[in-house]
Short mmCIF file of C-alpha atoms in Angstrom, two decimals:
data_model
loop_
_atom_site.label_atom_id
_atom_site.label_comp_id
_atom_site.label_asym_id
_atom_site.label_seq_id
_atom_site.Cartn_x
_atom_site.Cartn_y
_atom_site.Cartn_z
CA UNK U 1 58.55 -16.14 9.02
CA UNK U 2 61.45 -17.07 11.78
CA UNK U 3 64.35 -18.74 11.18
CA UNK U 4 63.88 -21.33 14.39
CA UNK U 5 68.03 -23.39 13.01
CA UNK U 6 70.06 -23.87 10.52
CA UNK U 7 71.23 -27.57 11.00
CA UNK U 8 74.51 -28.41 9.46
CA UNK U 9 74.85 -31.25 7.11
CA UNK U 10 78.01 -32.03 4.77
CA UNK U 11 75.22 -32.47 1.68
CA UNK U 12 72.03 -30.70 2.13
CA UNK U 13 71.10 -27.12 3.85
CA UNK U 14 68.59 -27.92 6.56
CA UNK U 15 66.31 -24.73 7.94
CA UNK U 16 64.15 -24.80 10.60
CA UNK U 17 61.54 -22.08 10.24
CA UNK U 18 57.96 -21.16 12.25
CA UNK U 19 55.53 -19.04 10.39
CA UNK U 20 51.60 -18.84 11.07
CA UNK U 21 51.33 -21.94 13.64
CA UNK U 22 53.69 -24.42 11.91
CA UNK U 23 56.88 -25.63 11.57
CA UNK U 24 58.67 -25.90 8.16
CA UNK U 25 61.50 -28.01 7.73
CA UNK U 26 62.76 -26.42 4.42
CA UNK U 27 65.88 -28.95 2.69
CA UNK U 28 67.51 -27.73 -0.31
CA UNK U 29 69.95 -29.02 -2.75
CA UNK U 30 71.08 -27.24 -5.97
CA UNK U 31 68.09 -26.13 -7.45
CA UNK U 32 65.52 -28.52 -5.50
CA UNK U 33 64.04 -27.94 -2.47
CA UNK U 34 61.74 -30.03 -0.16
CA UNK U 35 59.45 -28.36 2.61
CA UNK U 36 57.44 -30.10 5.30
CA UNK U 37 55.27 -28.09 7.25
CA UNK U 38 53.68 -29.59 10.74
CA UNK U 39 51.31 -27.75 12.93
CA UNK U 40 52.70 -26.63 16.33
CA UNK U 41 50.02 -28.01 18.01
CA UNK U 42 50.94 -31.65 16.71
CA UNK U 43 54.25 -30.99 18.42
CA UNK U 44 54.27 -31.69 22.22
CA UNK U 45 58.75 -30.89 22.62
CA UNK U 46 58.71 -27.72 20.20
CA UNK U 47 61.45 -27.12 18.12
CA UNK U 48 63.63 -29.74 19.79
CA UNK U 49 61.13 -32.85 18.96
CA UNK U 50 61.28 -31.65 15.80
CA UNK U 51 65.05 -31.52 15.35
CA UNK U 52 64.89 -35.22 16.83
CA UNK U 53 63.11 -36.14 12.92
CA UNK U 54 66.21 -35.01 11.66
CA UNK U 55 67.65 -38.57 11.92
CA UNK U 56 69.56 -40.12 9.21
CA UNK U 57 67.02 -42.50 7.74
CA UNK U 58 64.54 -39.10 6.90
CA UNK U 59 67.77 -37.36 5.60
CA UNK U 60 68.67 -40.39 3.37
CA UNK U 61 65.11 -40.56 1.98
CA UNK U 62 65.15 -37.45 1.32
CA UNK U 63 68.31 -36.98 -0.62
CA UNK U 64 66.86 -39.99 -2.73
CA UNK U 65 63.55 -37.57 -3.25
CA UNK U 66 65.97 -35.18 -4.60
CA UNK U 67 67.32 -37.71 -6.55
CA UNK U 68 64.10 -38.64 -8.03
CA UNK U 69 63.46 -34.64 -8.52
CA UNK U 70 66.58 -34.42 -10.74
CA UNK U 71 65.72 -37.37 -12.97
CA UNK U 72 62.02 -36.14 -13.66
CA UNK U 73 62.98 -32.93 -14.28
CA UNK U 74 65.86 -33.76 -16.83
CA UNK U 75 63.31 -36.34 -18.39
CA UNK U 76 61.03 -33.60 -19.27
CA UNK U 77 63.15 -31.87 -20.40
CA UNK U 78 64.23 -34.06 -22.80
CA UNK U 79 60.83 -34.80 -23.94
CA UNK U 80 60.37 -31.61 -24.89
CA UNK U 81 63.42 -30.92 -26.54
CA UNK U 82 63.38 -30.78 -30.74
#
């Protein structure tokens, strides 16, 4: 696996990684992380098209994913708890 970027943002850490034919854009927060994994083939501008998806609506949504990540976890654990 190659480290491809780290891409600064003030909230989450963004890595841009290649392994076995794909991209993964990992995102992690705290405990949670989020990886997206896209063939190179699908990807006509390499690592630069996909640094373009980076945009602010994606990064939004996927705070809110982590969000949603925090709350189901907690609620299980609270379920669970006696």
């Amino acid at each position: 696996m190659r480290v491809v970027a780290d891409i600064p943002h003030p909230e989450i850490k963004i890595t841009l990684l290649a392994w076995n034919g794909k991209y993964l854009i990992k995102l992690e927060l705290g405990p949670f992380e989020q990886t997206y994994k896209v063939s190179e083939m699908e990807v006509t501008g390499g690592d630069e098209e996909v640094k373009k998806w980076l945009d602010e609506p994606f990064l939004q949504s996927s705070i809110e994913l982590f969000l949603a990540m925090r709350k189901n976890l907690y609620a299980t654990r609270i379920r669970h708890e006696y």
